[in-house]
PDB file of C-alpha atoms in Angstrom:
ATOM      1  CA  UNK X   1     -14.690  45.336 -40.428  1.00 52.00           C
ATOM      2  CA  UNK X   2     -12.281  42.610 -41.438  1.00 54.00           C
ATOM      3  CA  UNK X   3     -12.932  40.202 -44.262  1.00 60.00           C
ATOM      4  CA  UNK X   4     -14.629  37.124 -42.971  1.00 68.00           C
ATOM      5  CA  UNK X   5     -16.375  39.009 -40.108  1.00 78.00           C
ATOM      6  CA  UNK X   6     -19.869  40.397 -39.621  1.00 83.00           C
ATOM      7  CA  UNK X   7     -20.367  44.149 -39.593  1.00 83.00           C
ATOM      8  CA  UNK X   8     -21.938  45.517 -36.390  1.00 86.00           C
ATOM      9  CA  UNK X   9     -25.298  45.852 -38.137  1.00 87.00           C
ATOM     10  CA  UNK X  10     -25.174  42.199 -39.327  1.00 87.00           C
ATOM     11  CA  UNK X  11     -24.290  40.982 -35.780  1.00 91.00           C
ATOM     12  CA  UNK X  12     -27.250  42.791 -34.349  1.00 91.00           C
ATOM     13  CA  UNK X  13     -29.408  41.343 -37.060  1.00 90.00           C
ATOM     14  CA  UNK X  14     -28.044  37.777 -36.405  1.00 93.00           C
ATOM     15  CA  UNK X  15     -29.194  38.178 -32.702  1.00 94.00           C
ATOM     16  CA  UNK X  16     -32.633  39.290 -33.986  1.00 93.00           C
ATOM     17  CA  UNK X  17     -33.008  36.330 -36.181  1.00 94.00           C
ATOM     18  CA  UNK X  18     -31.874  34.082 -33.514  1.00 94.00           C
ATOM     19  CA  UNK X  19     -34.367  35.233 -31.116  1.00 94.00           C
ATOM     20  CA  UNK X  20     -37.148  34.806 -33.766  1.00 93.00           C
ATOM     21  CA  UNK X  21     -36.087  31.184 -34.428  1.00 93.00           C
ATOM     22  CA  UNK X  22     -35.515  30.134 -30.852  1.00 92.00           C
ATOM     23  CA  UNK X  23     -37.310  27.001 -30.156  1.00 88.00           C
ATOM     24  CA  UNK X  24     -38.439  26.607 -33.748  1.00 90.00           C
ATOM     25  CA  UNK X  25     -39.320  23.008 -34.736  1.00 89.00           C
ATOM     26  CA  UNK X  26     -41.096  21.562 -37.755  1.00 88.00           C
ATOM     27  CA  UNK X  27     -44.746  20.813 -37.610  1.00 85.00           C
ATOM     28  CA  UNK X  28     -44.257  17.119 -38.164  1.00 85.00           C
ATOM     29  CA  UNK X  29     -41.283  14.802 -38.214  1.00 84.00           C
ATOM     30  CA  UNK X  30     -39.629  13.731 -41.481  1.00 85.00           C
ATOM     31  CA  UNK X  31     -40.349  10.214 -42.563  1.00 84.00           C
ATOM     32  CA  UNK X  32     -38.213   8.270 -45.260  1.00 84.00           C
ATOM     33  CA  UNK X  33     -39.884   8.055 -48.520  1.00 86.00           C
ATOM     34  CA  UNK X  34     -42.814  10.424 -47.609  1.00 90.00           C
ATOM     35  CA  UNK X  35     -43.412  13.698 -49.403  1.00 93.00           C
ATOM     36  CA  UNK X  36     -43.514  16.490 -46.840  1.00 92.00           C
ATOM     37  CA  UNK X  37     -42.546  20.157 -46.325  1.00 93.00           C
ATOM     38  CA  UNK X  38     -41.396  22.201 -43.417  1.00 94.00           C
ATOM     39  CA  UNK X  39     -42.878  25.540 -44.669  1.00 94.00           C
ATOM     40  CA  UNK X  40     -44.015  27.653 -41.757  1.00 94.00           C
ATOM     41  CA  UNK X  41     -46.273  30.577 -42.921  1.00 94.00           C
ATOM     42  CA  UNK X  42     -46.154  32.422 -39.635  1.00 93.00           C
ATOM     43  CA  UNK X  43     -42.233  32.058 -39.637  1.00 93.00           C
ATOM     44  CA  UNK X  44     -42.108  33.193 -43.190  1.00 92.00           C
ATOM     45  CA  UNK X  45     -44.175  36.381 -42.564  1.00 92.00           C
ATOM     46  CA  UNK X  46     -42.038  37.204 -39.609  1.00 92.00           C
ATOM     47  CA  UNK X  47     -38.876  36.697 -41.789  1.00 91.00           C
ATOM     48  CA  UNK X  48     -40.312  39.060 -44.378  1.00 89.00           C
ATOM     49  CA  UNK X  49     -41.063  41.722 -41.857  1.00 88.00           C
ATOM     50  CA  UNK X  50     -37.613  41.494 -40.220  1.00 87.00           C
ATOM     51  CA  UNK X  51     -35.532  41.494 -43.375  1.00 82.00           C
ATOM     52  CA  UNK X  52     -37.843  42.503 -46.097  1.00 74.00           C
ATOM     53  CA  UNK X  53     -37.812  40.942 -49.642  1.00 72.00           C
ATOM     54  CA  UNK X  54     -35.318  43.182 -51.403  1.00 83.00           C
ATOM     55  CA  UNK X  55     -32.106  42.697 -49.318  1.00 87.00           C
ATOM     56  CA  UNK X  56     -30.441  41.293 -52.445  1.00 91.00           C
ATOM     57  CA  UNK X  57     -30.318  44.810 -53.981  1.00 87.00           C
ATOM     58  CA  UNK X  58     -27.468  46.349 -52.050  1.00 88.00           C
ATOM     59  CA  UNK X  59     -24.309  44.988 -50.184  1.00 86.00           C
ATOM     60  CA  UNK X  60     -25.460  45.880 -46.695  1.00 87.00           C
ATOM     61  CA  UNK X  61     -28.720  44.233 -47.404  1.00 89.00           C
ATOM     62  CA  UNK X  62     -27.004  41.119 -48.534  1.00 91.00           C
ATOM     63  CA  UNK X  63     -25.104  40.984 -45.148  1.00 91.00           C
ATOM     64  CA  UNK X  64     -28.366  41.256 -43.436  1.00 90.00           C
ATOM     65  CA  UNK X  65     -29.758  38.382 -45.449  1.00 92.00           C
ATOM     66  CA  UNK X  66     -26.529  36.339 -44.706  1.00 94.00           C
ATOM     67  CA  UNK X  67     -27.227  36.884 -40.910  1.00 94.00           C
ATOM     68  CA  UNK X  68     -30.831  35.617 -41.421  1.00 94.00           C
ATOM     69  CA  UNK X  69     -29.598  32.539 -43.493  1.00 96.00           C
ATOM     70  CA  UNK X  70     -27.095  31.632 -40.702  1.00 96.00           C
ATOM     71  CA  UNK X  71     -29.790  31.709 -38.065  1.00 96.00           C
ATOM     72  CA  UNK X  72     -31.991  29.632 -40.355  1.00 96.00           C
ATOM     73  CA  UNK X  73     -29.321  27.098 -40.757  1.00 96.00           C
ATOM     74  CA  UNK X  74     -28.695  26.742 -37.015  1.00 96.00           C
ATOM     75  CA  UNK X  75     -32.295  26.005 -36.635  1.00 95.00           C
ATOM     76  CA  UNK X  76     -32.443  23.739 -39.659  1.00 94.00           C
ATOM     77  CA  UNK X  77     -35.512  25.983 -40.614  1.00 95.00           C
ATOM     78  CA  UNK X  78     -37.290  26.319 -43.946  1.00 95.00           C
ATOM     79  CA  UNK X  79     -35.492  27.618 -47.187  1.00 93.00           C
ATOM     80  CA  UNK X  80     -38.510  29.058 -48.735  1.00 94.00           C
ATOM     81  CA  UNK X  81     -37.637  32.704 -47.492  1.00 94.00           C
ATOM     82  CA  UNK X  82     -34.103  32.553 -48.784  1.00 94.00           C
ATOM     83  CA  UNK X  83     -35.139  31.419 -52.204  1.00 94.00           C
ATOM     84  CA  UNK X  84     -37.953  33.749 -52.647  1.00 93.00           C
ATOM     85  CA  UNK X  85     -36.354  36.865 -51.150  1.00 93.00           C
ATOM     86  CA  UNK X  86     -33.092  36.377 -53.097  1.00 95.00           C
ATOM     87  CA  UNK X  87     -34.311  34.896 -56.415  1.00 96.00           C
ATOM     88  CA  UNK X  88     -37.841  36.371 -56.450  1.00 94.00           C
ATOM     89  CA  UNK X  89     -39.590  32.902 -56.637  1.00 95.00           C
ATOM     90  CA  UNK X  90     -39.534  29.364 -55.616  1.00 95.00           C
ATOM     91  CA  UNK X  91     -36.193  27.786 -56.972  1.00 96.00           C
ATOM     92  CA  UNK X  92     -36.723  25.440 -59.853  1.00 95.00           C
ATOM     93  CA  UNK X  93     -34.307  22.968 -61.288  1.00 93.00           C
ATOM     94  CA  UNK X  94     -35.223  20.630 -64.367  1.00 91.00           C
ATOM     95  CA  UNK X  95     -38.927  21.042 -63.511  1.00 92.00           C
ATOM     96  CA  UNK X  96     -38.460  20.265 -59.733  1.00 95.00           C
ATOM     97  CA  UNK X  97     -39.700  23.233 -57.661  1.00 96.00           C
ATOM     98  CA  UNK X  98     -39.142  23.366 -54.014  1.00 95.00           C
ATOM     99  CA  UNK X  99     -41.835  25.029 -51.805  1.00 95.00           C
ATOM    100  CA  UNK X 100     -43.987  25.196 -54.896  1.00 93.00           C
ATOM    101  CA  UNK X 101     -47.349  25.589 -53.164  1.00 91.00           C
ATOM    102  CA  UNK X 102     -46.398  28.725 -51.482  1.00 91.00           C
ATOM    103  CA  UNK X 103     -45.200  30.951 -54.440  1.00 90.00           C
ATOM    104  CA  UNK X 104     -46.861  32.271 -57.565  1.00 90.00           C
ATOM    105  CA  UNK X 105     -43.756  31.877 -59.639  1.00 93.00           C
ATOM    106  CA  UNK X 106     -40.687  29.870 -60.034  1.00 95.00           C
ATOM    107  CA  UNK X 107     -37.144  31.228 -60.301  1.00 96.00           C
ATOM    108  CA  UNK X 108     -35.072  29.547 -63.169  1.00 95.00           C
ATOM    109  CA  UNK X 109     -31.418  29.436 -63.365  1.00 95.00           C
ATOM    110  CA  UNK X 110     -30.193  30.218 -66.858  1.00 95.00           C
ATOM    111  CA  UNK X 111     -26.784  30.411 -68.412  1.00 93.00           C
ATOM    112  CA  UNK X 112     -25.409  33.578 -66.795  1.00 88.00           C
ATOM    113  CA  UNK X 113     -28.948  34.681 -65.970  1.00 95.00           C
ATOM    114  CA  UNK X 114     -32.097  34.355 -64.132  1.00 97.00           C
ATOM    115  CA  UNK X 115     -35.697  33.787 -65.315  1.00 96.00           C
ATOM    116  CA  UNK X 116     -39.104  33.437 -63.946  1.00 96.00           C
ATOM    117  CA  UNK X 117     -42.343  31.587 -64.805  1.00 95.00           C
ATOM    118  CA  UNK X 118     -45.822  31.411 -63.324  1.00 94.00           C
ATOM    119  CA  UNK X 119     -46.382  28.239 -61.457  1.00 92.00           C
ATOM    120  CA  UNK X 120     -49.287  25.948 -62.375  1.00 87.00           C
ATOM    121  CA  UNK X 121     -51.919  25.078 -59.853  1.00 83.00           C
ATOM    122  CA  UNK X 122     -50.979  21.417 -59.627  1.00 80.00           C
ATOM    123  CA  UNK X 123     -47.853  19.272 -60.080  1.00 89.00           C
ATOM    124  CA  UNK X 124     -46.668  15.763 -59.059  1.00 94.00           C
ATOM    125  CA  UNK X 125     -45.349  15.673 -55.424  1.00 94.00           C
ATOM    126  CA  UNK X 126     -41.674  14.174 -55.211  1.00 93.00           C
ATOM    127  CA  UNK X 127     -40.464  12.726 -51.984  1.00 91.00           C
ATOM    128  CA  UNK X 128     -36.822  13.978 -51.677  1.00 87.00           C
ATOM    129  CA  UNK X 129     -33.859  13.922 -49.250  1.00 82.00           C
ATOM    130  CA  UNK X 130     -35.466  16.782 -47.413  1.00 88.00           C
ATOM    131  CA  UNK X 131     -38.905  18.323 -46.531  1.00 91.00           C
ATOM    132  CA  UNK X 132     -38.828  20.848 -49.285  1.00 94.00           C
ATOM    133  CA  UNK X 133     -42.311  20.348 -50.492  1.00 93.00           C
ATOM    134  CA  UNK X 134     -41.055  19.492 -54.007  1.00 95.00           C
ATOM    135  CA  UNK X 135     -43.323  19.292 -56.997  1.00 95.00           C
ATOM    136  CA  UNK X 136     -42.434  18.239 -60.393  1.00 95.00           C
ATOM    137  CA  UNK X 137     -43.976  19.983 -63.436  1.00 93.00           C
ATOM    138  CA  UNK X 138     -43.710  19.148 -67.105  1.00 90.00           C
ATOM    139  CA  UNK X 139     -41.060  21.059 -68.968  1.00 83.00           C
ATOM    140  CA  UNK X 140     -43.549  23.243 -70.906  1.00 84.00           C
ATOM    141  CA  UNK X 141     -44.934  24.450 -67.504  1.00 85.00           C
ATOM    142  CA  UNK X 142     -41.450  25.873 -66.473  1.00 85.00           C
ATOM    143  CA  UNK X 143     -40.597  27.714 -69.708  1.00 89.00           C
ATOM    144  CA  UNK X 144     -39.145  31.146 -69.108  1.00 91.00           C
ATOM    145  CA  UNK X 145     -41.692  33.942 -69.298  1.00 92.00           C
ATOM    146  CA  UNK X 146     -39.672  36.839 -67.824  1.00 94.00           C
ATOM    147  CA  UNK X 147     -35.916  37.557 -67.593  1.00 94.00           C
ATOM    148  CA  UNK X 148     -33.961  39.582 -65.075  1.00 95.00           C
ATOM    149  CA  UNK X 149     -31.424  42.105 -66.441  1.00 96.00           C
ATOM    150  CA  UNK X 150     -27.745  41.032 -66.261  1.00 94.00           C
ATOM    151  CA  UNK X 151     -27.182  43.404 -63.439  1.00 95.00           C
ATOM    152  CA  UNK X 152     -30.172  42.215 -61.438  1.00 96.00           C
ATOM    153  CA  UNK X 153     -29.289  38.464 -62.119  1.00 95.00           C
ATOM    154  CA  UNK X 154     -25.795  39.004 -60.740  1.00 94.00           C
ATOM    155  CA  UNK X 155     -27.079  40.681 -57.587  1.00 94.00           C
ATOM    156  CA  UNK X 156     -29.736  38.082 -57.044  1.00 96.00           C
ATOM    157  CA  UNK X 157     -27.485  35.075 -57.539  1.00 96.00           C
ATOM    158  CA  UNK X 158     -24.803  36.602 -55.256  1.00 94.00           C
ATOM    159  CA  UNK X 159     -27.354  37.225 -52.522  1.00 95.00           C
ATOM    160  CA  UNK X 160     -28.732  33.706 -52.846  1.00 96.00           C
ATOM    161  CA  UNK X 161     -25.200  32.204 -52.891  1.00 96.00           C
ATOM    162  CA  UNK X 162     -24.040  34.285 -49.837  1.00 95.00           C
ATOM    163  CA  UNK X 163     -27.271  33.119 -48.062  1.00 96.00           C
ATOM    164  CA  UNK X 164     -26.790  29.600 -48.977  1.00 97.00           C
ATOM    165  CA  UNK X 165     -23.231  29.433 -47.832  1.00 97.00           C
ATOM    166  CA  UNK X 166     -24.332  30.963 -44.503  1.00 97.00           C
ATOM    167  CA  UNK X 167     -27.241  28.476 -44.107  1.00 97.00           C
ATOM    168  CA  UNK X 168     -24.789  25.587 -44.725  1.00 98.00           C
ATOM    169  CA  UNK X 169     -22.504  27.137 -42.117  1.00 97.00           C
ATOM    170  CA  UNK X 170     -25.451  27.214 -39.671  1.00 97.00           C
ATOM    171  CA  UNK X 171     -26.326  23.599 -40.251  1.00 96.00           C
ATOM    172  CA  UNK X 172     -22.658  22.535 -39.739  1.00 97.00           C
ATOM    173  CA  UNK X 173     -22.566  24.388 -36.539  1.00 96.00           C
ATOM    174  CA  UNK X 174     -25.792  22.774 -35.459  1.00 95.00           C
ATOM    175  CA  UNK X 175     -24.418  19.284 -35.973  1.00 95.00           C
ATOM    176  CA  UNK X 176     -20.993  20.151 -34.430  1.00 96.00           C
ATOM    177  CA  UNK X 177     -22.432  21.473 -31.149  1.00 94.00           C
ATOM    178  CA  UNK X 178     -24.869  18.494 -30.798  1.00 93.00           C
ATOM    179  CA  UNK X 179     -21.890  16.118 -31.171  1.00 93.00           C
ATOM    180  CA  UNK X 180     -19.781  18.252 -28.832  1.00 92.00           C
ATOM    181  CA  UNK X 181     -22.438  18.025 -26.174  1.00 92.00           C
ATOM    182  CA  UNK X 182     -22.629  14.327 -26.707  1.00 90.00           C
ATOM    183  CA  UNK X 183     -18.893  13.487 -26.284  1.00 88.00           C
ATOM    184  CA  UNK X 184     -18.635  15.405 -23.102  1.00 88.00           C
ATOM    185  CA  UNK X 185     -21.676  13.672 -21.698  1.00 85.00           C
ATOM    186  CA  UNK X 186     -21.022  10.166 -22.847  1.00 83.00           C
ATOM    187  CA  UNK X 187     -18.576   8.267 -20.604  1.00 81.00           C
ATOM    188  CA  UNK X 188     -16.288   5.517 -21.708  1.00 77.00           C
ATOM    189  CA  UNK X 189     -13.704   3.734 -19.372  1.00 78.00           C
ATOM    190  CA  UNK X 190     -14.783   5.865 -16.607  1.00 78.00           C
ATOM    191  CA  UNK X 191     -14.080   9.208 -18.307  1.00 84.00           C
ATOM    192  CA  UNK X 192     -15.762  11.453 -20.942  1.00 86.00           C
ATOM    193  CA  UNK X 193     -15.521  10.351 -24.528  1.00 81.00           C
ATOM    194  CA  UNK X 194     -14.000  13.761 -25.348  1.00 82.00           C
ATOM    195  CA  UNK X 195     -11.001  12.887 -23.132  1.00 82.00           C
ATOM    196  CA  UNK X 196      -9.940  10.277 -25.883  1.00 87.00           C
ATOM    197  CA  UNK X 197      -7.030  11.577 -28.015  1.00 88.00           C
ATOM    198  CA  UNK X 198      -8.604  10.447 -31.342  1.00 87.00           C
ATOM    199  CA  UNK X 199     -11.979  12.242 -30.435  1.00 87.00           C
ATOM    200  CA  UNK X 200      -9.894  15.360 -29.570  1.00 91.00           C
ATOM    201  CA  UNK X 201      -8.302  15.092 -33.075  1.00 90.00           C
ATOM    202  CA  UNK X 202     -11.785  14.860 -34.701  1.00 89.00           C
ATOM    203  CA  UNK X 203     -13.165  17.873 -32.683  1.00 91.00           C
ATOM    204  CA  UNK X 204     -10.275  19.978 -33.425  1.00 92.00           C
ATOM    205  CA  UNK X 205     -10.217  19.435 -37.015  1.00 92.00           C
ATOM    206  CA  UNK X 206     -14.057  19.886 -37.275  1.00 93.00           C
ATOM    207  CA  UNK X 207     -13.772  23.095 -35.208  1.00 93.00           C
ATOM    208  CA  UNK X 208     -11.145  24.559 -37.720  1.00 93.00           C
ATOM    209  CA  UNK X 209     -13.308  23.643 -40.776  1.00 94.00           C
ATOM    210  CA  UNK X 210     -16.286  25.044 -39.062  1.00 94.00           C
ATOM    211  CA  UNK X 211     -14.654  28.337 -38.237  1.00 94.00           C
ATOM    212  CA  UNK X 212     -13.389  28.666 -41.850  1.00 93.00           C
ATOM    213  CA  UNK X 213     -16.890  27.966 -43.211  1.00 94.00           C
ATOM    214  CA  UNK X 214     -18.371  30.562 -40.942  1.00 93.00           C
ATOM    215  CA  UNK X 215     -15.669  33.146 -42.101  1.00 94.00           C
ATOM    216  CA  UNK X 216     -16.438  32.253 -45.660  1.00 94.00           C
ATOM    217  CA  UNK X 217     -20.142  32.848 -45.177  1.00 92.00           C
ATOM    218  CA  UNK X 218     -19.329  36.494 -44.117  1.00 92.00           C
ATOM    219  CA  UNK X 219     -16.860  36.953 -46.761  1.00 93.00           C
ATOM    220  CA  UNK X 220     -19.076  35.554 -49.686  1.00 90.00           C
ATOM    221  CA  UNK X 221     -20.961  38.699 -50.428  1.00 87.00           C
ATOM    222  CA  UNK X 222     -17.605  40.521 -51.227  1.00 89.00           C
ATOM    223  CA  UNK X 223     -15.882  37.725 -53.271  1.00 90.00           C
ATOM    224  CA  UNK X 224     -15.265  38.427 -56.886  1.00 89.00           C
ATOM    225  CA  UNK X 225     -16.384  34.925 -57.751  1.00 91.00           C
ATOM    226  CA  UNK X 226     -18.721  33.126 -55.424  1.00 92.00           C
ATOM    227  CA  UNK X 227     -18.909  29.813 -57.329  1.00 92.00           C
ATOM    228  CA  UNK X 228     -15.947  28.200 -55.438  1.00 92.00           C
ATOM    229  CA  UNK X 229     -17.325  29.262 -52.069  1.00 94.00           C
ATOM    230  CA  UNK X 230     -20.640  27.651 -52.918  1.00 94.00           C
ATOM    231  CA  UNK X 231     -18.980  24.403 -54.009  1.00 92.00           C
ATOM    232  CA  UNK X 232     -16.659  24.198 -51.068  1.00 94.00           C
ATOM    233  CA  UNK X 233     -19.513  25.145 -48.401  1.00 95.00           C
ATOM    234  CA  UNK X 234     -21.543  22.240 -49.657  1.00 94.00           C
ATOM    235  CA  UNK X 235     -18.804  19.617 -49.187  1.00 93.00           C
ATOM    236  CA  UNK X 236     -17.647  21.216 -45.947  1.00 95.00           C
ATOM    237  CA  UNK X 237     -20.995  21.119 -44.408  1.00 96.00           C
ATOM    238  CA  UNK X 238     -21.590  17.556 -45.521  1.00 95.00           C
ATOM    239  CA  UNK X 239     -18.240  16.452 -43.883  1.00 94.00           C
ATOM    240  CA  UNK X 240     -18.922  18.100 -40.589  1.00 95.00           C
ATOM    241  CA  UNK X 241     -22.463  16.763 -40.268  1.00 94.00           C
ATOM    242  CA  UNK X 242     -21.223  13.247 -41.341  1.00 93.00           C
ATOM    243  CA  UNK X 243     -18.379  13.451 -38.726  1.00 93.00           C
ATOM    244  CA  UNK X 244     -21.094  14.533 -36.134  1.00 93.00           C
ATOM    245  CA  UNK X 245     -22.786  11.264 -36.892  1.00 90.00           C
ATOM    246  CA  UNK X 246     -19.658   9.340 -36.303  1.00 89.00           C
ATOM    247  CA  UNK X 247     -18.980  10.920 -33.071  1.00 90.00           C
ATOM    248  CA  UNK X 248     -22.476  10.245 -31.821  1.00 88.00           C
ATOM    249  CA  UNK X 249     -22.452   6.699 -32.970  1.00 85.00           C
ATOM    250  CA  UNK X 250     -25.606   4.943 -33.508  1.00 79.00           C
ATOM    251  CA  UNK X 251     -27.500   7.487 -31.388  1.00 80.00           C
ATOM    252  CA  UNK X 252     -26.814   9.986 -34.160  1.00 77.00           C
ATOM    253  CA  UNK X 253     -28.877   8.071 -36.583  1.00 78.00           C
ATOM    254  CA  UNK X 254     -31.962   7.914 -34.166  1.00 77.00           C
ATOM    255  CA  UNK X 255     -34.742  10.150 -35.474  1.00 76.00           C
ATOM    256  CA  UNK X 256     -35.312  11.465 -32.003  1.00 76.00           C
ATOM    257  CA  UNK X 257     -31.898  13.198 -31.786  1.00 81.00           C
ATOM    258  CA  UNK X 258     -32.675  15.454 -34.905  1.00 82.00           C
ATOM    259  CA  UNK X 259     -29.067  15.086 -36.136  1.00 88.00           C
ATOM    260  CA  UNK X 260     -30.250  13.523 -39.317  1.00 89.00           C
ATOM    261  CA  UNK X 261     -32.007  16.809 -40.177  1.00 89.00           C
ATOM    262  CA  UNK X 262     -28.623  18.601 -40.486  1.00 92.00           C
ATOM    263  CA  UNK X 263     -26.966  15.975 -42.627  1.00 93.00           C
ATOM    264  CA  UNK X 264     -29.996  15.330 -44.885  1.00 92.00           C
ATOM    265  CA  UNK X 265     -30.291  19.019 -45.597  1.00 95.00           C
ATOM    266  CA  UNK X 266     -26.600  19.669 -46.152  1.00 96.00           C
ATOM    267  CA  UNK X 267     -26.564  16.875 -48.704  1.00 94.00           C
ATOM    268  CA  UNK X 268     -29.726  17.886 -50.366  1.00 95.00           C
ATOM    269  CA  UNK X 269     -28.431  21.534 -50.741  1.00 96.00           C
ATOM    270  CA  UNK X 270     -25.104  20.263 -51.998  1.00 94.00           C
ATOM    271  CA  UNK X 271     -26.974  18.351 -54.848  1.00 93.00           C
ATOM    272  CA  UNK X 272     -29.238  21.234 -55.758  1.00 94.00           C
ATOM    273  CA  UNK X 273     -26.352  23.739 -55.645  1.00 94.00           C
ATOM    274  CA  UNK X 274     -24.199  21.803 -58.040  1.00 93.00           C
ATOM    275  CA  UNK X 275     -26.913  21.470 -60.585  1.00 93.00           C
ATOM    276  CA  UNK X 276     -27.785  25.298 -60.335  1.00 94.00           C
ATOM    277  CA  UNK X 277     -24.220  26.139 -60.969  1.00 94.00           C
ATOM    278  CA  UNK X 278     -23.814  23.762 -63.861  1.00 93.00           C
ATOM    279  CA  UNK X 279     -26.747  25.555 -65.515  1.00 93.00           C
ATOM    280  CA  UNK X 280     -25.540  29.012 -64.615  1.00 93.00           C
ATOM    281  CA  UNK X 281     -22.246  28.243 -66.248  1.00 90.00           C
ATOM    282  CA  UNK X 282     -23.646  26.408 -69.155  1.00 86.00           C
ATOM    283  CA  UNK X 283     -22.044  23.080 -68.211  1.00 80.00           C
ATOM    284  CA  UNK X 284     -23.330  19.482 -68.233  1.00 73.00           C
ATOM    285  CA  UNK X 285     -24.943  18.016 -65.145  1.00 64.00           C
ATOM    286  CA  UNK X 286     -22.208  16.586 -62.788  1.00 63.00           C
ATOM    287  CA  UNK X 287     -19.687  19.121 -63.884  1.00 64.00           C
ATOM    288  CA  UNK X 288     -19.163  20.543 -60.342  1.00 60.00           C
ATOM    289  CA  UNK X 289     -17.718  17.875 -58.004  1.00 59.00           C
ATOM    290  CA  UNK X 290     -16.502  17.622 -54.524  1.00 55.00           C
ATOM    291  CA  UNK X 291     -13.091  19.130 -53.784  1.00 56.00           C
ATOM    292  CA  UNK X 292     -10.232  16.735 -54.116  1.00 49.00           C
ATOM    293  CA  UNK X 293      -9.755  13.740 -51.704  1.00 44.00           C
ATOM    294  CA  UNK X 294      -7.603  14.712 -48.754  1.00 49.00           C
ATOM    295  CA  UNK X 295      -8.935  18.339 -48.479  1.00 54.00           C
ATOM    296  CA  UNK X 296     -10.625  17.483 -45.264  1.00 55.00           C
ATOM    297  CA  UNK X 297      -8.953  15.552 -42.450  1.00 53.00           C
ATOM    298  CA  UNK X 298      -9.946  11.836 -41.841  1.00 46.00           C
ATOM    299  CA  UNK X 299     -12.104  11.862 -44.984  1.00 46.00           C
TER     300      UNK X 299
END
């Protein structure tokens, strides 16, 4: 198995996850400014049965989790399973906890570590960029009550990072394929939009970035330092999903197309991932920024 490629077992797992998620859609549509969540109890139970909850503990298990996260990203499906299976609780940042109603404890990033606390019964719902079911709790409610060992912390964060990179790769692929379908179906000057040279440039550059992002997802479990991969993946996924919006024009912004789901989620994950990395490395908020201008073509 070459670096950046799935193992045979991971490829089979990806097919199984894909079949599980085929046709999945959220229970209700997203509405700007409204609190909501896309948590699906039946889907979460199936994911637990398919992959278990301790796949973070060994390298092959992480590859299995990576396959599941890639399939989840392609469907823009809930993140709850990824957070809880890899980190052992609903992910919390600065008192904000996503999918808080469906976990008994929160997972808290600490400088070079991981902690947990029991979740209170109630918090304040916070409308966010995405339907993550976020609640805000007072600081004292999110005080660390238990700590993971250094080895367990490293394993859990590595699994979470690998899964997150894979999820972002899946989101980017979803948006790219939707835009690709559109530019071949949309006709301009009596020929497909895809026949325009500039559109071909956009498609080619996006396909290259996407291929690299997918390779990075499979390589992430084996990287000595996964932090740069997580930073890059967030920016790459946002770039590809934003480009998909450009290729689809005004149609891409229509709620009915669903493209907005991929962009919103990629952007929301980018924001959360940067804050988590800042805490893990003991740095001020905003320390992790986008890669330098000019890294991605046309942007």
